[in-house]
mmCIF file of N, CA and C in Angstrom:
data_model
loop_
_atom_site.group_PDB
_atom_site.id
_atom_site.type_symbol
_atom_site.label_atom_id
_atom_site.label_comp_id
_atom_site.label_asym_id
_atom_site.label_seq_id
_atom_site.Cartn_x
_atom_site.Cartn_y
_atom_site.Cartn_z
ATOM 1 N N ASP S 227 7.797 -13.070 27.380
ATOM 2 C CA ASP S 227 7.425 -14.123 28.304
ATOM 3 C C ASP S 227 8.490 -15.208 28.280
ATOM 4 N N LEU S 228 8.947 -15.580 29.440
ATOM 5 C CA LEU S 228 9.920 -16.656 29.569
ATOM 6 C C LEU S 228 9.150 -17.954 29.720
ATOM 7 N N ASP S 229 9.321 -18.850 28.769
ATOM 8 C CA ASP S 229 8.649 -20.151 28.807
ATOM 9 C C ASP S 229 9.228 -20.952 29.973
ATOM 10 N N MET S 230 8.371 -21.367 30.885
ATOM 11 C CA MET S 230 8.824 -22.076 32.088
ATOM 12 C C MET S 230 9.530 -23.393 31.749
ATOM 13 N N SER S 231 9.239 -23.986 30.592
ATOM 14 C CA SER S 231 9.927 -25.217 30.197
ATOM 15 C C SER S 231 11.418 -24.957 29.962
ATOM 16 N N ALA S 232 11.781 -23.694 29.728
ATOM 17 C CA ALA S 232 13.189 -23.351 29.510
ATOM 18 C C ALA S 232 14.012 -23.588 30.764
ATOM 19 N N LEU S 233 13.382 -23.574 31.904
ATOM 20 C CA LEU S 233 14.117 -23.709 33.162
ATOM 21 C C LEU S 233 14.620 -25.130 33.407
ATOM 22 N N VAL S 234 14.102 -26.109 32.687
ATOM 23 C CA VAL S 234 14.546 -27.493 32.877
ATOM 24 C C VAL S 234 15.470 -27.963 31.758
ATOM 25 N N LYS S 235 15.686 -27.142 30.760
ATOM 26 C CA LYS S 235 16.547 -27.486 29.626
ATOM 27 C C LYS S 235 17.938 -26.908 29.833
ATOM 28 N N SER S 236 18.907 -27.563 29.217
ATOM 29 C CA SER S 236 20.251 -27.006 29.164
ATOM 30 C C SER S 236 20.201 -25.761 28.284
ATOM 31 N N VAL S 237 20.932 -24.736 28.653
ATOM 32 C CA VAL S 237 20.914 -23.481 27.903
ATOM 33 C C VAL S 237 21.307 -23.700 26.447
ATOM 34 N N ARG S 238 22.188 -24.639 26.195
ATOM 35 C CA ARG S 238 22.623 -24.872 24.808
ATOM 36 C C ARG S 238 21.506 -25.423 23.917
ATOM 37 N N HIS S 239 20.418 -25.907 24.531
ATOM 38 C CA HIS S 239 19.292 -26.415 23.755
ATOM 39 C C HIS S 239 18.188 -25.367 23.571
ATOM 40 N N LEU S 240 18.403 -24.174 24.059
ATOM 41 C CA LEU S 240 17.410 -23.111 23.931
ATOM 42 C C LEU S 240 17.669 -22.288 22.680
ATOM 43 N N SER S 241 16.632 -21.628 22.202
ATOM 44 C CA SER S 241 16.797 -20.705 21.078
ATOM 45 C C SER S 241 17.612 -19.499 21.552
ATOM 46 N N LYS S 242 18.128 -18.740 20.600
ATOM 47 C CA LYS S 242 18.886 -17.519 20.935
ATOM 48 C C LYS S 242 18.043 -16.579 21.788
ATOM 49 N N GLY S 243 16.786 -16.376 21.385
ATOM 50 C CA GLY S 243 15.911 -15.468 22.125
ATOM 51 C C GLY S 243 15.613 -15.960 23.524
ATOM 52 N N MET S 244 15.363 -17.259 23.666
ATOM 53 C CA MET S 244 15.039 -17.800 24.988
ATOM 54 C C MET S 244 16.259 -17.765 25.909
ATOM 55 N N SER S 245 17.443 -18.072 25.377
ATOM 56 C CA SER S 245 18.639 -17.998 26.223
ATOM 57 C C SER S 245 18.937 -16.551 26.608
ATOM 58 N N GLN S 246 18.648 -15.609 25.706
ATOM 59 C CA GLN S 246 18.825 -14.189 26.011
ATOM 60 C C GLN S 246 17.880 -13.772 27.142
ATOM 61 N N LYS S 247 16.623 -14.188 27.047
ATOM 62 C CA LYS S 247 15.641 -13.859 28.096
ATOM 63 C C LYS S 247 16.058 -14.437 29.436
ATOM 64 N N LEU S 248 16.554 -15.661 29.437
ATOM 65 C CA LEU S 248 16.981 -16.311 30.679
ATOM 66 C C LEU S 248 18.151 -15.557 31.305
ATOM 67 N N GLY S 249 19.124 -15.175 30.483
ATOM 68 C CA GLY S 249 20.269 -14.410 30.982
ATOM 69 C C GLY S 249 19.871 -13.046 31.501
ATOM 70 N N LEU S 250 18.974 -12.380 30.796
ATOM 71 C CA LEU S 250 18.501 -11.068 31.244
ATOM 72 C C LEU S 250 17.729 -11.180 32.554
ATOM 73 N N ALA S 251 16.891 -12.211 32.675
ATOM 74 C CA ALA S 251 16.136 -12.408 33.911
ATOM 75 C C ALA S 251 17.088 -12.596 35.086
ATOM 76 N N ALA S 252 18.109 -13.421 34.906
ATOM 77 C CA ALA S 252 19.084 -13.662 35.974
ATOM 78 C C ALA S 252 19.798 -12.369 36.361
ATOM 79 N N CYS S 253 20.160 -11.583 35.363
ATOM 80 C CA CYS S 253 20.859 -10.320 35.612
ATOM 81 C C CYS S 253 19.950 -9.310 36.309
ATOM 82 N N LEU S 254 18.773 -9.110 35.758
ATOM 83 C CA LEU S 254 17.896 -8.052 36.262
ATOM 84 C C LEU S 254 17.291 -8.377 37.619
ATOM 85 N N LEU S 255 17.164 -9.651 37.951
ATOM 86 C CA LEU S 255 16.642 -10.031 39.258
ATOM 87 C C LEU S 255 17.662 -9.830 40.371
ATOM 88 N N SER S 256 18.904 -9.521 40.015
ATOM 89 C CA SER S 256 19.949 -9.320 41.027
ATOM 90 C C SER S 256 19.769 -8.031 41.814
ATOM 91 N N ASP S 257 18.962 -7.111 41.295
ATOM 92 C CA ASP S 257 18.674 -5.833 41.962
ATOM 93 C C ASP S 257 19.935 -5.068 42.345
ATOM 94 N N ARG S 258 20.849 -4.969 41.404
ATOM 95 C CA ARG S 258 22.092 -4.213 41.610
ATOM 96 C C ARG S 258 21.867 -2.734 41.309
ATOM 97 N N ASP S 259 22.832 -1.919 41.660
ATOM 98 C CA ASP S 259 22.787 -0.497 41.322
ATOM 99 C C ASP S 259 23.389 -0.234 39.951
ATOM 100 N N LEU S 260 24.203 -1.183 39.453
ATOM 101 C CA LEU S 260 24.867 -1.066 38.162
ATOM 102 C C LEU S 260 24.600 -2.330 37.359
ATOM 103 N N PHE S 261 24.142 -2.149 36.121
ATOM 104 C CA PHE S 261 23.923 -3.265 35.202
ATOM 105 C C PHE S 261 24.797 -3.045 33.980
ATOM 106 N N ILE S 262 25.622 -4.027 33.646
ATOM 107 C CA ILE S 262 26.459 -3.981 32.449
ATOM 108 C C ILE S 262 25.917 -5.031 31.495
ATOM 109 N N LEU S 263 25.433 -4.575 30.356
ATOM 110 C CA LEU S 263 24.757 -5.453 29.401
ATOM 111 C C LEU S 263 25.408 -5.335 28.027
ATOM 112 N N ASP S 264 25.641 -6.462 27.396
ATOM 113 C CA ASP S 264 26.213 -6.492 26.049
ATOM 114 C C ASP S 264 25.118 -6.878 25.069
ATOM 115 N N GLU S 265 24.723 -5.935 24.224
ATOM 116 C CA GLU S 265 23.677 -6.158 23.229
ATOM 117 C C GLU S 265 22.428 -6.796 23.853
ATOM 118 N N PRO S 266 21.809 -6.135 24.837
ATOM 119 C CA PRO S 266 20.692 -6.760 25.548
ATOM 120 C C PRO S 266 19.464 -7.050 24.686
ATOM 121 N N MET S 267 19.297 -6.352 23.575
ATOM 122 C CA MET S 267 18.117 -6.567 22.724
ATOM 123 C C MET S 267 18.338 -7.662 21.681
ATOM 124 N N SER S 268 19.564 -8.134 21.562
ATOM 125 C CA SER S 268 19.901 -9.113 20.536
ATOM 126 C C SER S 268 19.095 -10.403 20.704
ATOM 127 N N GLY S 269 18.460 -10.827 19.641
ATOM 128 C CA GLY S 269 17.727 -12.089 19.646
ATOM 129 C C GLY S 269 16.333 -12.035 20.227
ATOM 130 N N LEU S 270 15.931 -10.876 20.726
ATOM 131 C CA LEU S 270 14.609 -10.770 21.342
ATOM 132 C C LEU S 270 13.532 -10.482 20.294
ATOM 133 N N ASP S 271 12.354 -11.056 20.505
ATOM 134 C CA ASP S 271 11.222 -10.764 19.642
ATOM 135 C C ASP S 271 10.702 -9.359 19.979
ATOM 136 N N PRO S 272 9.886 -8.766 19.115
ATOM 137 C CA PRO S 272 9.421 -7.387 19.345
ATOM 138 C C PRO S 272 8.734 -7.182 20.698
ATOM 139 N N LYS S 273 7.922 -8.113 21.133
ATOM 140 C CA LYS S 273 7.232 -7.979 22.418
ATOM 141 C C LYS S 273 8.240 -7.952 23.570
ATOM 142 N N ALA S 274 9.204 -8.845 23.531
ATOM 143 C CA ALA S 274 10.224 -8.881 24.584
ATOM 144 C C ALA S 274 11.068 -7.613 24.575
ATOM 145 N N ARG S 275 11.358 -7.077 23.388
ATOM 146 C CA ARG S 275 12.129 -5.828 23.284
ATOM 147 C C ARG S 275 11.382 -4.681 23.957
ATOM 148 N N VAL S 276 10.072 -4.591 23.708
ATOM 149 C CA VAL S 276 9.259 -3.530 24.322
ATOM 150 C C VAL S 276 9.282 -3.674 25.835
ATOM 151 N N TYR S 277 9.058 -4.892 26.327
ATOM 152 C CA TYR S 277 9.060 -5.124 27.777
ATOM 153 C C TYR S 277 10.417 -4.803 28.392
ATOM 154 N N LEU S 278 11.499 -5.218 27.723
ATOM 155 C CA LEU S 278 12.833 -4.945 28.259
ATOM 156 C C LEU S 278 13.097 -3.446 28.298
ATOM 157 N N LYS S 279 12.757 -2.722 27.231
ATOM 158 C CA LYS S 279 12.972 -1.271 27.234
ATOM 159 C C LYS S 279 12.189 -0.607 28.359
ATOM 160 N N GLN S 280 10.945 -1.028 28.559
ATOM 161 C CA GLN S 280 10.147 -0.469 29.655
ATOM 162 C C GLN S 280 10.812 -0.744 30.998
ATOM 163 N N HIS S 281 11.310 -1.974 31.165
ATOM 164 C CA HIS S 281 11.953 -2.324 32.438
ATOM 165 C C HIS S 281 13.251 -1.530 32.638
ATOM 166 N N LEU S 282 14.031 -1.380 31.586
ATOM 167 C CA LEU S 282 15.270 -0.607 31.699
ATOM 168 C C LEU S 282 14.984 0.856 32.029
ATOM 169 N N LEU S 283 13.935 1.421 31.441
ATOM 170 C CA LEU S 283 13.554 2.799 31.775
ATOM 171 C C LEU S 283 13.098 2.907 33.225
ATOM 172 N N THR S 284 12.419 1.874 33.731
ATOM 173 C CA THR S 284 12.009 1.852 35.140
ATOM 174 C C THR S 284 13.233 1.803 36.046
ATOM 175 N N LEU S 285 14.211 0.964 35.700
ATOM 176 C CA LEU S 285 15.443 0.897 36.484
ATOM 177 C C LEU S 285 16.176 2.230 36.461
ATOM 178 N N LYS S 286 16.233 2.840 35.288
ATOM 179 C CA LYS S 286 16.893 4.149 35.139
ATOM 180 C C LYS S 286 16.212 5.188 36.022
ATOM 181 N N SER S 287 14.877 5.234 36.005
ATOM 182 C CA SER S 287 14.157 6.227 36.812
ATOM 183 C C SER S 287 14.285 5.941 38.305
ATOM 184 N N ALA S 288 14.636 4.702 38.655
ATOM 185 C CA ALA S 288 14.861 4.347 40.058
ATOM 186 C C ALA S 288 16.296 4.657 40.488
ATOM 187 N N GLY S 289 17.081 5.266 39.591
ATOM 188 C CA GLY S 289 18.439 5.668 39.938
ATOM 189 C C GLY S 289 19.499 4.615 39.669
ATOM 190 N N LYS S 290 19.129 3.541 38.991
ATOM 191 C CA LYS S 290 20.107 2.503 38.645
ATOM 192 C C LYS S 290 20.935 2.972 37.455
ATOM 193 N N THR S 291 22.167 2.491 37.369
ATOM 194 C CA THR S 291 23.039 2.808 36.253
ATOM 195 C C THR S 291 23.010 1.655 35.262
ATOM 196 N N LEU S 292 22.739 1.988 34.000
ATOM 197 C CA LEU S 292 22.718 1.003 32.925
ATOM 198 C C LEU S 292 23.874 1.319 31.997
ATOM 199 N N PHE S 293 24.767 0.372 31.829
ATOM 200 C CA PHE S 293 25.904 0.534 30.921
ATOM 201 C C PHE S 293 25.797 -0.601 29.924
ATOM 202 N N PHE S 294 25.596 -0.262 28.647
ATOM 203 C CA PHE S 294 25.453 -1.339 27.672
ATOM 204 C C PHE S 294 25.994 -0.957 26.314
ATOM 205 N N SER S 295 26.333 -1.989 25.572
ATOM 206 C CA SER S 295 26.737 -1.805 24.177
ATOM 207 C C SER S 295 25.558 -2.182 23.305
ATOM 208 N N SER S 296 25.433 -1.510 22.177
ATOM 209 C CA SER S 296 24.328 -1.824 21.283
ATOM 210 C C SER S 296 24.590 -1.269 19.900
ATOM 211 N N HIS S 297 24.096 -1.998 18.908
ATOM 212 C CA HIS S 297 24.082 -1.510 17.542
ATOM 213 C C HIS S 297 22.715 -0.932 17.204
ATOM 214 N N MET S 298 21.770 -1.030 18.138
ATOM 215 C CA MET S 298 20.404 -0.551 17.944
ATOM 216 C C MET S 298 20.340 0.920 18.353
ATOM 217 N N LEU S 299 20.603 1.814 17.398
ATOM 218 C CA LEU S 299 20.727 3.228 17.709
ATOM 219 C C LEU S 299 19.436 3.834 18.234
ATOM 220 N N GLY S 300 18.287 3.346 17.794
ATOM 221 C CA GLY S 300 17.009 3.831 18.315
ATOM 222 C C GLY S 300 16.869 3.532 19.802
ATOM 223 N N ASP S 301 17.311 2.339 20.212
ATOM 224 C CA ASP S 301 17.283 1.987 21.629
ATOM 225 C C ASP S 301 18.239 2.866 22.426
ATOM 226 N N VAL S 302 19.411 3.102 21.868
ATOM 227 C CA VAL S 302 20.404 3.957 22.521
ATOM 228 C C VAL S 302 19.822 5.350 22.744
ATOM 229 N N GLU S 303 19.202 5.894 21.714
ATOM 230 C CA GLU S 303 18.631 7.245 21.815
ATOM 231 C C GLU S 303 17.525 7.294 22.867
ATOM 232 N N THR S 304 16.708 6.258 22.936
ATOM 233 C CA THR S 304 15.598 6.212 23.894
ATOM 234 C C THR S 304 16.069 6.018 25.324
ATOM 235 N N LEU S 305 17.073 5.171 25.519
ATOM 236 C CA LEU S 305 17.448 4.752 26.870
ATOM 237 C C LEU S 305 18.594 5.542 27.496
ATOM 238 N N CYS S 306 19.441 6.132 26.690
ATOM 239 C CA CYS S 306 20.698 6.658 27.227
ATOM 240 C C CYS S 306 20.712 8.168 27.458
ATOM 241 N N ASP S 307 21.269 8.544 28.600
ATOM 242 C CA ASP S 307 21.541 9.948 28.891
ATOM 243 C C ASP S 307 22.873 10.357 28.268
ATOM 244 N N LYS S 308 23.797 9.398 28.198
ATOM 245 C CA LYS S 308 25.130 9.670 27.689
ATOM 246 C C LYS S 308 25.552 8.492 26.820
ATOM 247 N N VAL S 309 26.173 8.806 25.682
ATOM 248 C CA VAL S 309 26.633 7.775 24.761
ATOM 249 C C VAL S 309 28.103 7.990 24.450
ATOM 250 N N GLY S 310 28.745 6.910 24.087
ATOM 251 C CA GLY S 310 30.100 6.970 23.563
ATOM 252 C C GLY S 310 30.089 6.254 22.225
ATOM 253 N N ILE S 311 30.622 6.884 21.211
ATOM 254 C CA ILE S 311 30.691 6.256 19.896
ATOM 255 C C ILE S 311 32.131 5.835 19.653
ATOM 256 N N LEU S 312 32.312 4.530 19.618
ATOM 257 C CA LEU S 312 33.615 3.928 19.389
ATOM 258 C C LEU S 312 33.689 3.522 17.921
ATOM 259 N N HIS S 313 34.718 3.975 17.241
ATOM 260 C CA HIS S 313 34.874 3.644 15.825
ATOM 261 C C HIS S 313 36.341 3.414 15.518
ATOM 262 N N GLU S 314 36.624 2.281 14.903
ATOM 263 C CA GLU S 314 37.992 1.912 14.538
ATOM 264 C C GLU S 314 38.953 2.033 15.712
ATOM 265 N N GLY S 315 38.499 1.591 16.879
ATOM 266 C CA GLY S 315 39.362 1.514 18.048
ATOM 267 C C GLY S 315 39.543 2.795 18.835
ATOM 268 N N SER S 316 38.873 3.865 18.437
ATOM 269 C CA SER S 316 39.005 5.093 19.229
ATOM 270 C C SER S 316 37.639 5.736 19.458
ATOM 271 N N MET S 317 37.549 6.442 20.562
ATOM 272 C CA MET S 317 36.312 7.103 20.938
ATOM 273 C C MET S 317 36.151 8.355 20.086
ATOM 274 N N GLN S 318 35.087 8.397 19.306
ATOM 275 C CA GLN S 318 34.839 9.512 18.402
ATOM 276 C C GLN S 318 33.944 10.581 19.021
ATOM 277 N N PHE S 319 33.098 10.178 19.968
ATOM 278 C CA PHE S 319 32.166 11.126 20.574
ATOM 279 C C PHE S 319 31.767 10.621 21.953
ATOM 280 N N ILE S 320 31.629 11.540 22.901
ATOM 281 C CA ILE S 320 31.066 11.250 24.223
ATOM 282 C C ILE S 320 30.136 12.400 24.570
ATOM 283 N N GLY S 321 28.906 12.072 24.905
ATOM 284 C CA GLY S 321 27.920 13.081 25.270
ATOM 285 C C GLY S 321 26.523 12.513 25.129
ATOM 286 N N SER S 322 25.531 13.356 25.228
ATOM 287 C CA SER S 322 24.147 12.894 25.105
ATOM 288 C C SER S 322 23.800 12.698 23.630
ATOM 289 N N PRO S 323 22.769 11.899 23.346
ATOM 290 C CA PRO S 323 22.327 11.774 21.955
ATOM 291 C C PRO S 323 21.973 13.131 21.335
ATOM 292 N N SER S 324 21.346 14.019 22.112
ATOM 293 C CA SER S 324 20.993 15.336 21.562
ATOM 294 C C SER S 324 22.244 16.174 21.301
ATOM 295 N N GLN S 325 23.268 16.051 22.137
ATOM 296 C CA GLN S 325 24.529 16.755 21.882
ATOM 297 C C GLN S 325 25.190 16.236 20.607
ATOM 298 N N CYS S 326 25.076 14.930 20.390
ATOM 299 C CA CYS S 326 25.632 14.336 19.174
ATOM 300 C C CYS S 326 24.918 14.900 17.948
ATOM 301 N N CYS S 327 23.598 14.975 18.030
ATOM 302 C CA CYS S 327 22.819 15.547 16.917
ATOM 303 C C CYS S 327 23.215 16.997 16.673
ATOM 304 N N SER S 328 23.381 17.742 17.746
ATOM 305 C CA SER S 328 23.763 19.148 17.621
ATOM 306 C C SER S 328 25.153 19.292 17.003
ATOM 307 N N GLU S 329 26.096 18.506 17.504
ATOM 308 C CA GLU S 329 27.465 18.591 16.999
ATOM 309 C C GLU S 329 27.557 18.233 15.514
ATOM 310 N N TYR S 330 26.744 17.267 15.093
ATOM 311 C CA TYR S 330 26.793 16.828 13.695
ATOM 312 C C TYR S 330 25.657 17.409 12.857
ATOM 313 N N LYS S 331 25.021 18.443 13.405
ATOM 314 C CA LYS S 331 24.028 19.263 12.700
ATOM 315 C C LYS S 331 22.918 18.456 12.030
ATOM 316 N N THR S 332 22.228 17.664 12.857
ATOM 317 C CA THR S 332 21.093 16.881 12.381
ATOM 318 C C THR S 332 20.123 16.659 13.528
ATOM 319 N N ASP S 333 18.866 16.434 13.207
ATOM 320 C CA ASP S 333 17.863 16.116 14.226
ATOM 321 C C ASP S 333 17.724 14.616 14.431
ATOM 322 N N ASP S 334 18.427 13.833 13.646
ATOM 323 C CA ASP S 334 18.300 12.386 13.649
ATOM 324 C C ASP S 334 19.571 11.747 14.219
ATOM 325 N N PHE S 335 19.438 10.986 15.303
ATOM 326 C CA PHE S 335 20.603 10.391 15.955
ATOM 327 C C PHE S 335 21.330 9.405 15.043
ATOM 328 N N GLU S 336 20.585 8.646 14.258
ATOM 329 C CA GLU S 336 21.241 7.698 13.351
ATOM 330 C C GLU S 336 22.103 8.443 12.329
ATOM 331 N N GLN S 337 21.592 9.552 11.803
ATOM 332 C CA GLN S 337 22.371 10.345 10.852
ATOM 333 C C GLN S 337 23.580 10.978 11.553
ATOM 334 N N ALA S 338 23.395 11.420 12.795
ATOM 335 C CA ALA S 338 24.521 11.980 13.556
ATOM 336 C C ALA S 338 25.604 10.924 13.743
ATOM 337 N N TYR S 339 25.183 9.696 14.065
ATOM 338 C CA TYR S 339 26.143 8.601 14.210
ATOM 339 C C TYR S 339 26.920 8.397 12.908
ATOM 340 N N LEU S 340 26.188 8.347 11.795
ATOM 341 C CA LEU S 340 26.851 8.139 10.497
ATOM 342 C C LEU S 340 27.839 9.249 10.190
ATOM 343 N N ARG S 341 27.462 10.481 10.477
ATOM 344 C CA ARG S 341 28.379 11.604 10.253
ATOM 345 C C ARG S 341 29.593 11.492 11.170
ATOM 346 N N CYS S 342 29.360 11.080 12.397
ATOM 347 C CA CYS S 342 30.443 10.935 13.372
ATOM 348 C C CYS S 342 31.501 9.933 12.886
ATOM 349 N N VAL S 343 31.053 8.839 12.310
ATOM 350 C CA VAL S 343 31.996 7.804 11.864
ATOM 351 C C VAL S 343 32.386 7.971 10.402
ATOM 352 N N GLY S 344 31.950 9.089 9.790
ATOM 353 C CA GLY S 344 32.333 9.376 8.413
ATOM 354 C C GLY S 344 31.676 8.491 7.382
ATOM 355 N N ALA S 345 30.430 8.106 7.659
ATOM 356 C CA ALA S 345 29.721 7.207 6.733
ATOM 357 C C ALA S 345 28.312 7.697 6.473
ATOM 358 N N GLU S 346 28.179 8.928 6.025
ATOM 359 C CA GLU S 346 26.841 9.470 5.770
ATOM 360 C C GLU S 346 26.101 8.623 4.745
ATOM 361 N N LEU S 347 24.777 8.693 4.815
ATOM 362 C CA LEU S 347 23.962 7.960 3.836
ATOM 363 C C LEU S 347 24.369 8.346 2.431
ATOM 364 N N GLY S 348 24.433 7.365 1.567
ATOM 365 C CA GLY S 348 24.804 7.617 0.179
ATOM 366 C C GLY S 348 26.297 7.476 -0.066
ATOM 367 N N GLN S 349 27.090 7.398 0.988
ATOM 368 C CA GLN S 349 28.533 7.220 0.837
ATOM 369 C C GLN S 349 28.870 5.751 1.080
ATOM 370 N N ARG S 350 29.859 5.255 0.388
ATOM 371 C CA ARG S 350 30.322 3.873 0.587
ATOM 372 C C ARG S 350 31.565 3.894 1.446
ATOM 373 N N GLN S 351 31.681 2.896 2.278
ATOM 374 C CA GLN S 351 32.894 2.761 3.115
ATOM 375 C C GLN S 351 33.931 1.928 2.413
#
C-alpha cells in the first residue's frame, strides 16, 4: 500500500520502501511494452513484494517484457523465462532457470547459480 501522505513529501524524506513503491508505481502506471527494473524488490516489505510479484506476473501474461536485475534468486526463478548470470564481468550462463538447473545438475536454482559462479555451498570464495 502506498501511503497517500507520501505524495506530498519530498522523496528524500521517504523511507527506502516508500520511495521504492513510489518509483515502481510511476514506472508501472506508464503501461509500456517493456519495463526495465533495477532490483525492484529492494526495500519492499513482504506484503508489497507479494503484490509486486503478482503484478509482474500479470504484466508478463499480458505479453509485456520485463527486464530486471536482482539478487533475489527465488524471484528470478518465479518471474523469469530467461536469465543471464553475470559474474566477474562476464556472462556465465544464458537460458531458462530450468536449463541452468539441468546444466549444473541440480533441481535447485540457487544451487545451480552457486555452481555456475564456482561458489558451491560449503566452499569459501
